[in-house]
Amino acid sequence: MTADLSYIRNFGICAHIDAGKTTCSERILFYTGKNYKIGEVHEGTATMDFLQEEQERGITIQSAATTCPWEYKGKEYKLNLIDTPGHVDFTIEVERSMRVLDGAVAVFDGKEGVEAQSETVWRQADRYKVPRLCFINKMDKVGASFEFSYGTMKTRLGANGVPIQTPIGLGHQHRGIVDLMTMKGYLFEGEHGEKIVEIEIPEDEIDVAKKYRAIMVEKIAELDDHLMGKFLEGQEPTVEEMKKVLRQATIERRCFPVLCGAALRNVGVQILIDSVVEYLPAPTEKPPVQGSDPSDKNVAMSRPHDPDAPFAGLVFKVVSDMHGDLTYVRVYSGKLGKGTRLLNPGNGKMENASRIFEMHAQNRIPLDEVTAGNIVAIVGIKNSYTGDTLCDADKPIILERMHFPEPVIAMAIEPKSQDDKRKLSEALSTIRREDPSFRYSFDDETGQTIIQGMGELHLEIIRNKLIRDMKINVETGKPKVSYREAISKKVEEVRGVHKKQSGGRGQFGDCTISIEPYTAEQAAEAELDFTDNIAFENEIVGGVIPKEFIPSIEYGVRTTAKTGVKFGYQLINAKISLTYGSYHDVDSSQIAFELAGSNALKEAVERAGPQLLEPIMKVVVTVPNDYLGNVTGDISSRRGMIVDTEDRDPVKMVSAEIPLSELFGYTTSLRGMSQGRASATMEFLEYRPMPAGMLKELLDEKAGGKGAKK
């Protein structure tokens, strides 16, 4: 296998649930020779869905990585492929994969086009500046439409899609594709479509092919001044010219080539792999990876994608294993040999890369060395987690971290025996290491352990993992919503004092703060740390509070905000400015200022119009016309607001915004009211103030449960 980085492609497959991502991945593994038979999702034999839960449910839960070879135009390429989940509860898996990929294939359902979760993964890819190919899959599905699906890319994603293929036949008639560059047709024959047969475009497909070729030529010409000049003069650009411009524009994310096929029927996948090589970037075609100096976070640094540069890699996934944790790392620069000592600049600890593996789903191939541009799993890493940097100890750098979504749902769990109790803490720590979107805490008042996640399915799978995989007997309560506190107005000059005199040395801390509603966008603009959605700004001048006590005040403020100020839920979306204070030469201490900061925040929130926020979910229901009235009426009864109804004959797609507290058991209820014919997807949208009546009910319930927090 060549060490030349230009022959490497790191790409992922991402899409809405059930668009056929894993089926595409299985075909890629088969055609590249990595697998000798094709695994099927519906049979529970897919290579990339190797967890028991995945095989039973027929969905992808965790991203799986593999490496496979591909020969293109007489040269051998190395493909590092990650298959990601489509279900919104596992969005963290997509998030961390996008952070380390150079390109992606976005898969769409040929009948449904762009769906709710397609928009989410598209936004994640935008956030990490990932170039994409679009593959309209399931052209063999009854009701499939290339024109409709292609149109939804513009209307729902605002994407500049460039069609480079059209299907030959639709639904049961689908049997091949037309290459619009060469205006040739291709059929996929043999038991697994492994034999590609070139044909002239069938008579009944000529008009459609000509129409989309004209669209393609014009769109490619718009991407380059030279080609636009030729186009305006009525000259046709050559295939080579068009491919060169299309490749560059795809890498720059100015356009997205659109292909089509039917992975389940083995149509179009080999040409999709060719297009990955042809249009998605090699590591060297991506900008240098950005980071900062560990000793001064304000000093920007970067690393080129070069094997000769100092080593730098990003941990993007940790999987607990009976033989030791597997730490997945994207190597951005330098070389790494097994047994090498590495620095984690985030916590200052040294790590030992005792063994290095190239992964094929859950199977491992040992390596002696890995170079820049590759994705590997390392054994021996003890203190590094998702988002951490590993680098050369003599040339440290902290790479940009990734975004982790906040959990929106919580559930109490209790171990059944003392032995289970001992095992539970370690098990939860292991799951947290693997899944940064999972949180857990211990409630002193109720004696319960509270687990938090992204949705009901997320928590259900974690519960099953504890019981089935980790053999811990636990009982679970009903899921509960994770509410948040916020303020509604700005308040200035709020004083917090902690004073204690009890003979001998006393305690004295005094600070004055102001508080105001704040957003992540404002924090980014002001370059303020917005950890846990709280910004803290030190405006002290003249040394009225010594510098060494400022971090204590911030710690007191942040700790109090995290545990809840008014209602017992985390405070978010606020900026606290430290403006004034005083100290005592003898009695002032760090703990005194920590408590003063806490007291100031409690008083400030009380004056700033505290309110309780509830998570609102974006729900998209696909419902046959016969049951539309039932569904819309039910949405209204759940305090939902319908924002859009789209006609996709013979069904309607209803987009609504509904409080999460009204959605427990919604999927079961929806099946009942539509005789099993409606389906729904949901994802977290935002936090909004809770109606006064609902707030009173919640606080009364909480007071009945364990005493309301004053």
XYZ file of C-alpha atoms in Angstrom, residues 22-707:
686
model
C -25.019 0.708 5.998
C -26.236 -1.096 2.855
C -23.958 1.229 0.814
C -21.050 0.512 3.192
C -21.545 -3.251 2.828
C -21.386 -2.955 -0.993
C -18.237 -0.847 -0.775
C -16.589 -3.516 1.419
C -17.628 -6.231 -1.037
C -16.492 -4.482 -4.233
C -13.158 -3.408 -2.710
C -12.496 -7.055 -1.824
C -12.547 -6.373 1.923
C -15.507 -8.752 2.350
C -16.136 -11.923 0.372
C -19.888 -11.841 0.872
C -22.401 -9.036 1.255
C -23.899 -8.537 4.725
C -27.492 -7.321 4.896
C -28.984 -4.992 7.535
C -32.425 -6.674 7.357
C -30.825 -10.073 8.047
C -28.689 -8.757 10.913
C -25.476 -9.755 9.096
C -24.060 -6.309 8.223
C -20.322 -6.096 8.986
C -20.518 -2.484 10.143
C -23.515 -3.131 12.460
C -21.747 -5.623 14.712
C -23.368 -4.773 18.071
C -26.182 -7.054 19.214
C -28.514 -4.046 19.618
C -27.760 -2.950 16.030
C -28.487 -6.380 14.596
C -31.741 -6.752 16.550
C -33.057 -3.272 15.720
C -31.722 -3.040 12.161
C -30.216 0.414 12.836
C -26.698 1.779 13.297
C -25.959 2.904 16.866
C -22.229 3.577 16.839
C -19.984 4.658 14.002
C -17.773 1.853 12.669
C -14.461 2.350 10.861
C -12.762 0.233 8.233
C -9.929 0.508 5.731
C -10.114 -0.965 2.229
C -8.133 -0.786 -1.049
C -9.508 0.445 -4.391
C -7.886 0.439 -7.799
C -8.745 3.412 -10.002
C -7.139 4.138 -13.380
C -4.358 1.642 -12.664
C -3.417 3.151 -9.281
C -4.192 1.722 -5.857
C -5.941 3.958 -3.328
C -6.502 3.477 0.387
C -10.036 4.239 1.587
C -10.642 4.884 5.297
C -14.417 4.580 5.644
C -16.674 5.428 8.603
C -20.341 4.332 8.600
C -22.339 6.669 10.884
C -25.778 6.316 12.544
C -28.857 8.101 11.175
C -30.950 8.147 14.360
C -30.928 11.566 16.059
C -30.287 10.032 19.515
C -26.803 9.050 18.289
C -25.935 12.402 16.694
C -22.676 12.503 18.721
C -21.405 9.609 16.565
C -21.910 11.712 13.428
C -20.459 14.799 15.112
C -17.181 13.164 16.069
C -16.839 11.392 12.740
C -17.341 14.649 10.804
C -14.609 16.288 12.886
C -11.957 13.875 11.561
C -13.145 13.151 8.008
C -11.833 14.814 4.853
C -15.014 14.109 2.869
C -18.422 12.462 3.100
C -21.050 10.723 1.005
C -24.513 12.019 1.924
C -27.067 9.317 1.113
C -30.692 10.241 0.343
C -33.805 8.087 -0.051
C -34.864 8.249 -3.724
C -38.526 8.541 -2.775
C -38.297 10.813 0.278
C -35.451 13.110 -0.846
C -34.028 15.321 1.918
C -35.526 14.285 5.271
C -35.315 15.813 8.760
C -32.140 14.055 9.874
C -30.559 14.645 6.440
C -30.688 18.363 7.304
C -29.037 17.738 10.690
C -26.098 15.745 9.296
C -25.727 18.295 6.476
C -25.403 21.092 9.069
C -22.848 19.019 11.008
C -20.813 18.558 7.820
C -21.059 22.326 7.174
C -19.810 23.047 10.707
C -16.641 21.020 10.089
C -16.270 22.209 6.460
C -16.532 18.684 5.013
C -16.765 18.343 1.180
C -19.562 15.978 0.100
C -20.856 13.784 -2.703
C -24.631 13.204 -2.795
C -25.877 9.692 -3.564
C -29.607 9.388 -4.268
C -30.177 5.787 -3.214
C -33.235 3.516 -3.516
C -33.972 4.430 -7.139
C -35.583 0.965 -7.222
C -38.219 1.956 -4.639
C -41.828 2.366 -5.780
C -42.460 6.101 -6.097
C -38.747 6.988 -6.402
C -38.067 10.234 -8.266
C -34.636 11.582 -9.179
C -36.124 14.962 -10.088
C -37.954 15.330 -6.760
C -34.989 14.196 -4.627
C -32.568 16.429 -6.531
C -34.976 19.365 -6.116
C -35.160 18.923 -2.325
C -31.378 19.456 -2.072
C -31.880 23.013 -3.272
C -35.132 23.765 -1.434
C -34.320 22.141 1.921
C -30.514 22.309 2.119
C -29.803 25.300 -0.120
C -27.099 23.104 -1.666
C -25.595 23.682 -5.115
C -26.012 20.106 -6.372
C -24.395 19.258 -9.707
C -26.023 16.177 -11.302
C -23.390 13.920 -12.897
C -25.662 10.860 -13.267
C -29.297 10.018 -13.937
C -31.037 6.654 -13.379
C -31.970 4.181 -16.095
C -35.509 3.240 -15.100
C -37.233 3.913 -11.772
C -38.895 1.614 -9.222
C -38.937 -2.020 -10.352
C -37.583 -0.907 -13.761
C -34.370 0.570 -12.296
C -31.359 -1.280 -13.675
C -28.517 1.147 -14.306
C -27.250 4.708 -14.541
C -26.321 7.265 -17.187
C -22.933 9.009 -16.849
C -23.683 12.590 -17.916
C -19.967 13.371 -18.487
C -19.493 10.718 -21.172
C -23.211 10.290 -22.083
C -22.893 6.521 -21.742
C -25.190 4.104 -19.918
C -24.002 1.466 -17.425
C -25.748 -1.726 -16.317
C -24.630 -3.839 -13.351
C -24.848 -7.555 -14.109
C -23.831 -10.788 -12.379
C -25.067 -12.155 -9.056
C -23.891 -9.095 -7.103
C -23.765 -6.476 -9.860
C -19.991 -6.906 -10.053
C -19.921 -6.882 -13.874
C -20.293 -3.353 -15.278
C -21.586 -3.272 -18.854
C -21.326 -0.071 -20.909
C -24.296 0.568 -23.224
C -25.704 3.344 -25.358
C -28.309 5.403 -23.480
C -31.747 3.760 -23.953
C -34.142 5.687 -26.243
C -36.630 6.418 -23.436
C -33.884 7.955 -21.239
C -32.218 10.200 -23.867
C -34.382 13.305 -23.236
C -33.930 13.194 -19.450
C -30.167 12.645 -19.846
C -29.865 15.615 -22.253
C -31.845 17.843 -19.883
C -29.630 17.034 -16.895
C -26.425 17.191 -18.929
C -27.330 20.765 -19.901
C -27.885 21.564 -16.198
C -24.545 19.922 -15.324
C -22.525 21.762 -18.007
C -24.009 25.137 -17.047
C -23.460 24.583 -13.319
C -19.826 23.505 -13.834
C -19.205 26.464 -16.165
C -20.472 28.812 -13.427
C -17.686 27.532 -11.164
C -14.819 28.673 -13.410
C -14.274 31.893 -15.400
C -12.426 30.153 -18.252
C -15.176 27.546 -18.714
C -17.856 30.225 -18.452
C -16.150 32.088 -21.306
C -16.217 28.941 -23.462
C -19.820 28.247 -22.464
C -20.990 31.745 -23.434
C -19.266 31.368 -26.817
C -21.258 28.179 -27.389
C -18.257 25.845 -27.003
C -18.639 22.618 -25.042
C -15.979 22.164 -22.306
C -14.088 18.844 -22.485
C -14.758 16.057 -19.962
C -11.252 16.562 -18.501
C -11.833 20.299 -18.055
C -15.190 19.718 -16.390
C -13.854 17.026 -14.034
C -10.916 19.199 -12.990
C -13.146 22.201 -12.185
C -15.757 20.010 -10.479
C -13.111 18.380 -8.272
C -11.666 21.715 -7.147
C -15.103 23.245 -6.490
C -16.215 20.139 -4.551
C -13.136 20.325 -2.323
C -13.891 24.029 -1.740
C -17.555 23.127 -0.987
C -18.861 25.431 -3.720
C -20.835 22.509 -5.152
C -21.823 18.900 -4.456
C -21.793 16.263 -7.242
C -25.034 14.254 -7.309
C -24.997 10.527 -8.174
C -27.705 7.880 -8.011
C -28.331 4.134 -7.830
C -29.766 1.382 -5.659
C -27.305 -0.144 -3.190
C -29.602 -3.024 -2.220
C -29.851 -4.065 -5.899
C -26.097 -3.482 -6.419
C -26.581 -0.622 -8.884
C -24.099 2.259 -9.084
C -21.881 1.586 -6.067
C -18.587 0.926 -7.917
C -18.944 4.215 -9.815
C -19.718 5.929 -6.480
C -16.370 4.595 -5.153
C -14.623 5.918 -8.301
C -16.238 9.309 -7.623
C -14.971 9.299 -4.011
C -11.438 8.981 -5.415
C -12.106 11.440 -8.232
C -13.868 14.286 -6.377
C -13.217 14.054 -2.617
C -9.938 15.433 -1.260
C -6.778 13.634 -0.232
C -5.493 14.730 3.223
C -2.925 16.988 1.521
C -5.703 18.943 -0.215
C -7.244 20.012 3.083
C -5.972 23.166 4.860
C -3.460 22.581 7.696
C -5.231 21.473 10.879
C -5.755 24.370 13.304
C -4.941 24.452 17.001
C -3.428 26.576 19.739
C -0.362 26.755 21.969
C -1.020 24.746 25.184
C 0.830 27.369 27.247
C -1.225 30.243 25.793
C -4.611 29.388 24.260
C -4.674 32.772 22.446
C -1.678 31.837 20.276
C -2.925 30.085 17.128
C -0.914 27.191 15.698
C -1.343 24.748 12.834
C 0.102 21.493 11.533
C 0.496 20.553 7.865
C -0.710 17.148 6.613
C 2.868 15.965 6.322
C 4.555 12.742 7.575
C 7.743 14.735 8.259
C 6.054 17.311 10.541
C 5.884 16.817 14.353
C 3.248 14.250 15.354
C -0.293 15.466 16.108
C -3.502 13.425 16.275
C -7.032 13.841 17.589
C -8.856 11.263 19.712
C -12.368 11.008 18.279
C -13.681 7.825 19.840
C -12.929 5.519 22.776
C -14.285 1.957 22.859
C -13.966 -0.111 26.030
C -12.772 -3.613 25.311
C -11.955 -6.672 27.418
C -8.333 -6.424 26.174
C -8.048 -2.694 27.027
C -9.556 0.511 25.682
C -9.344 1.093 21.942
C -8.652 4.764 21.296
C -9.486 5.858 17.736
C -7.145 8.581 16.493
C -7.023 10.634 13.318
C -3.361 11.265 12.567
C -3.005 14.763 11.107
C 0.774 15.139 10.958
C 3.963 13.191 11.533
C 4.542 9.480 12.101
C 3.682 7.216 15.018
C 5.456 3.937 15.760
C 4.154 1.385 18.249
C 5.590 1.894 21.723
C 5.944 5.677 21.224
C 5.384 8.008 24.200
C 2.958 10.849 23.475
C 1.786 13.959 25.320
C -1.845 14.867 25.999
C -1.347 18.666 26.244
C -4.871 19.146 27.648
C -4.107 17.384 30.944
C -0.304 17.310 30.749
C -0.145 13.500 31.006
C 2.110 11.233 28.983
C 0.542 8.318 27.110
C 2.039 5.162 25.655
C 0.875 3.961 22.214
C 1.760 0.349 22.973
C -0.034 -1.130 19.938
C -1.527 0.326 16.748
C -4.295 -1.265 14.694
C -5.973 -0.661 11.370
C -9.648 -1.396 12.016
C -12.153 -3.382 10.019
C -15.386 -2.912 12.055
C -14.547 -4.958 15.195
C -11.571 -6.801 13.627
C -8.014 -5.490 13.973
C -4.927 -5.596 11.767
C -1.713 -4.769 13.731
C 0.615 -2.062 12.364
C 4.189 -1.148 13.280
C 3.834 2.474 12.176
C 1.204 4.920 10.943
C 1.715 8.197 9.065
C -0.235 11.445 8.628
C -3.595 11.173 6.888
C -4.652 7.875 8.440
C -7.261 6.741 10.966
C -6.175 4.049 13.445
C -7.043 2.556 16.828
C -4.414 2.577 19.590
C -4.150 0.377 22.689
C -2.360 1.727 25.763
C -3.926 5.185 26.020
C -5.181 5.611 29.610
C -6.080 9.265 30.258
C -7.253 10.660 26.893
C -10.858 10.910 25.775
C -12.942 12.069 22.825
C -11.794 15.519 21.686
C -8.320 15.280 23.284
C -5.118 15.909 21.345
C -2.115 13.550 21.343
C 1.149 15.076 20.149
C 4.933 15.096 20.180
C 5.993 16.105 23.726
C 8.713 18.419 22.351
C 6.362 20.223 19.922
C 3.013 20.491 21.750
C -0.224 21.725 20.156
C -3.889 21.521 21.207
C -6.112 20.855 18.194
C -9.567 22.433 17.980
C -12.057 20.474 20.067
C -15.416 19.228 18.839
C -18.930 20.271 19.772
C -20.857 17.972 22.139
C -24.645 18.298 22.326
C -26.297 18.795 25.736
C -28.487 15.921 26.993
C -32.225 16.674 27.062
C -33.674 13.693 28.922
C -32.928 12.078 32.281
C -33.848 8.857 34.060
C -33.252 7.525 37.575
C -31.561 4.126 37.930
C -31.024 2.091 41.087
C -28.803 -0.980 41.520
C -30.623 -3.970 43.047
C -27.803 -5.204 45.294
C -24.674 -3.952 47.024
C -22.538 -5.812 44.483
C -24.429 -4.129 41.607
C -23.905 -0.766 43.313
C -20.135 -1.278 43.344
C -20.076 -2.234 39.648
C -22.456 0.554 38.538
C -20.131 3.503 39.150
C -17.325 1.952 37.088
C -19.746 0.929 34.323
C -21.211 4.453 34.038
C -17.703 5.910 33.905
C -16.866 3.502 31.055
C -20.007 4.461 29.086
C -19.279 8.178 29.636
C -15.761 7.652 28.277
C -17.205 6.057 25.151
C -20.129 8.482 24.700
C -19.597 12.195 25.530
C -23.327 12.934 24.991
C -24.128 10.713 28.015
C -23.972 12.170 31.547
C -24.632 10.775 35.001
C -24.786 12.174 38.532
C -25.788 11.127 42.065
C -28.772 12.863 43.688
C -27.977 13.225 47.415
C -31.583 14.013 48.345
C -33.158 10.925 46.781
C -30.147 8.601 46.844
C -30.728 7.852 43.151
C -28.270 7.814 40.277
C -29.506 10.005 37.419
C -28.459 9.220 33.840
C -28.948 11.759 31.036
C -28.975 11.324 27.272
C -30.232 12.528 23.904
C -33.569 10.678 23.780
C -35.640 7.744 24.994
C -33.889 5.283 22.641
C -30.465 6.489 23.806
C -31.328 5.821 27.476
C -32.986 2.495 26.627
C -29.843 1.265 24.873
C -27.651 2.398 27.794
C -29.957 0.545 30.210
C -29.741 -2.601 28.043
C -25.959 -2.257 27.913
C -25.768 -2.152 31.727
C -28.048 -5.172 32.161
C -27.071 -7.340 29.194
C -23.435 -6.519 28.412
C -22.151 -5.463 31.836
C -24.343 -7.902 33.844
C -25.509 -5.264 36.357
C -29.048 -5.566 37.702
C -30.641 -2.122 37.757
C -34.185 -0.799 38.035
C -35.088 2.298 36.068
C -37.636 5.019 36.715
C -39.620 6.933 34.128
C -37.625 9.274 31.870
C -37.627 12.892 33.035
C -37.048 16.085 31.120
C -33.827 18.059 31.705
C -35.107 21.589 32.261
C -32.875 24.673 32.432
C -32.989 27.990 34.274
C -32.442 31.384 32.625
C -32.866 35.069 33.370
C -35.085 37.512 31.510
C -33.365 40.878 32.096
C -30.065 42.562 32.901
C -29.275 43.473 36.515
C -26.248 45.496 37.649
C -24.365 46.052 40.890
C -25.361 42.978 42.891
C -23.147 42.444 45.917
C -22.221 39.079 47.415
C -20.423 38.897 50.756
C -19.140 35.985 52.801
C -18.131 37.021 56.310
C -17.411 34.746 59.234
C -15.765 35.600 62.538
C -15.471 32.856 65.101
C -12.361 33.627 67.130
C -8.951 33.543 65.512
C -8.691 34.034 61.777
C -12.051 34.801 60.093
C -13.255 34.528 56.532
C -13.977 37.491 54.293
C -14.894 37.724 50.624
C -16.747 40.566 48.910
C -17.595 40.907 45.211
C -20.037 42.835 43.055
C -21.369 41.412 39.794
C -23.781 42.233 36.998
C -25.730 39.602 35.076
C -27.420 39.650 31.658
C -28.969 37.217 29.152
C -26.285 36.019 26.705
C -25.928 33.725 23.689
C -23.185 31.520 22.278
C -22.926 33.865 19.268
C -22.287 36.875 21.541
C -19.673 34.904 23.498
C -17.884 33.884 20.277
C -17.874 37.488 19.052
C -16.471 38.729 22.370
C -14.052 35.744 22.478
C -15.335 34.717 25.913
C -15.312 31.157 27.247
C -18.926 29.902 27.123
C -18.466 26.603 28.995
C -21.838 25.188 30.105
C -23.489 28.157 28.334
C -22.216 30.651 30.932
C -19.771 33.487 30.200
C -17.669 35.092 32.943
C -15.840 38.381 32.434
C -13.397 39.982 34.848
C -13.770 43.792 34.791
C -11.834 44.471 38.001
C -9.447 47.434 37.782
C -7.061 48.915 40.308
C -6.591 45.651 42.235
C -9.659 46.046 44.500
C -9.698 42.231 44.492
C -6.272 40.546 44.230
C -5.746 38.524 41.043
C -5.385 35.209 42.884
C -9.001 35.402 44.127
C -10.631 36.032 40.723
C -10.612 32.309 39.651
C -12.246 31.433 43.005
C -15.125 33.835 42.328
C -15.552 32.379 38.828
C -15.505 28.855 40.257
C -18.158 29.785 42.841
C -20.339 31.367 40.152
C -20.022 28.474 37.689
C -20.577 25.755 40.327
C -23.732 27.461 41.579
C -24.988 27.981 38.000
C -24.473 24.288 37.264
C -26.427 23.036 40.284
C -29.297 25.486 39.785
C -30.024 28.788 41.489
C -33.792 29.207 41.764
C -35.523 25.982 40.700
C -32.773 23.382 41.058
C -31.922 23.118 37.341
C -28.763 24.281 35.544
C -28.598 28.014 34.729
C -27.745 28.747 31.063
C -27.443 31.610 28.572
C -26.108 34.239 30.968
C -23.053 36.467 31.215
C -21.703 37.351 34.667
C -19.379 40.351 34.879
C -17.245 40.870 37.986
C -17.166 44.676 38.467
C -16.073 45.506 42.022
C -15.273 44.121 45.474
C -13.025 44.335 48.497
C -10.756 42.080 50.536
C -9.117 41.724 53.923
C -5.368 41.270 54.249
C -5.683 38.458 56.778
C -9.202 37.019 56.568
C -9.658 36.786 52.791
C -9.200 33.322 51.290
C -10.051 31.446 48.129
C -12.976 29.633 49.763
C -14.361 32.929 51.117
C -14.385 34.479 47.618
C -15.832 31.285 46.147
C -18.776 31.559 48.556
C -19.074 35.324 47.941
C -19.365 34.660 44.190
C -22.019 32.019 44.848
C -24.025 34.378 47.100
C -23.800 37.193 44.519
C -25.106 34.941 41.748
C -28.068 33.731 43.838
C -29.099 37.307 44.599
C -28.530 38.469 41.000
C -30.659 35.679 39.506
C -33.471 36.415 41.993
C -33.534 40.041 40.757
C -33.056 39.232 37.038
C -36.468 37.647 36.428
C -35.655 33.914 36.748
C -37.559 31.611 34.422
C -37.617 27.905 33.695
C -36.852 26.726 30.176
C -38.094 23.461 28.670
C -36.529 21.590 25.726
C -38.515 21.905 22.491
C -38.176 19.151 19.893
C -38.486 19.511 16.134
C -40.803 16.664 15.138
C -41.406 15.593 11.528
C -44.342 13.221 11.058
C -44.886 11.375 7.773
C -48.575 10.500 7.706
C -51.013 9.160 5.051
C -53.677 11.750 4.114
C -56.421 9.633 5.788
C -54.912 10.164 9.233
C -53.739 13.785 8.901
C -56.568 15.152 11.083
C -55.816 12.666 13.892
C -52.127 13.578 13.880
C -52.527 17.385 13.751
C -55.199 17.281 16.487
C -52.892 15.195 18.665
C -49.978 17.609 18.078
C -52.161 20.527 19.283
C -53.164 18.569 22.395
C -49.451 18.172 23.212
C -48.882 21.967 23.225
C -47.299 21.559 19.780
C -47.073 24.191 17.055
C -47.276 23.076 13.419
C -44.769 25.070 11.362
C -45.091 23.405 7.948
C -47.136 20.795 6.100
C -45.609 19.490 2.887
C -47.579 17.447 0.373
C -45.690 14.347 -0.800
C -48.511 12.442 -2.404
C -49.906 10.098 -1.014
C -48.561 11.284 2.357
C -48.134 14.581 4.155
C -44.974 15.623 6.010
C -45.972 17.613 9.069
C -43.184 19.625 10.775
C -43.999 20.683 14.322
C -42.318 22.059 17.438
C -43.416 20.186 20.581
C -42.172 20.290 24.202
C -40.204 17.138 25.045
C -42.304 16.605 28.201
C -45.321 15.920 25.951
C -43.529 13.364 23.765
C -42.895 10.370 26.013
C -44.352 7.319 24.323
C -45.252 9.369 21.240
C -44.085 6.757 18.719
C -46.404 4.108 20.203
C -49.305 6.564 20.336
C -48.684 7.611 16.712
C -48.789 4.010 15.526
C -52.110 3.531 17.291
C -53.791 6.570 15.763
C -52.597 5.734 12.217
C -52.927 1.929 12.268
C -49.145 1.713 12.145
C -48.827 3.736 8.912
C -47.360 7.010 10.243
C -43.761 7.504 11.346
C -41.938 10.323 13.119
C -38.432 11.635 13.671
C -37.499 14.122 16.346
C -34.464 16.147 17.295
C -33.678 18.792 19.913
C -34.389 22.321 18.648
C -33.950 24.794 21.520
C -34.922 25.708 25.077
C -37.966 27.989 25.543
C -39.638 29.547 28.610
C -42.228 27.283 30.208
C -45.846 28.557 30.543
C -46.639 29.790 34.095
C -49.316 27.131 34.694
C -46.956 24.302 33.706
C -44.177 25.790 35.880
C -46.448 25.775 38.948
C -47.435 22.143 38.272
C -43.795 21.087 37.900
C -42.668 22.868 41.078
C -45.593 21.452 43.072
C -44.709 17.962 41.817
C -41.052 18.519 42.680
C -41.953 19.836 46.144
C -44.100 16.751 46.729
C -41.221 14.566 45.608
C -38.345 15.942 47.648
C -38.905 19.521 48.707
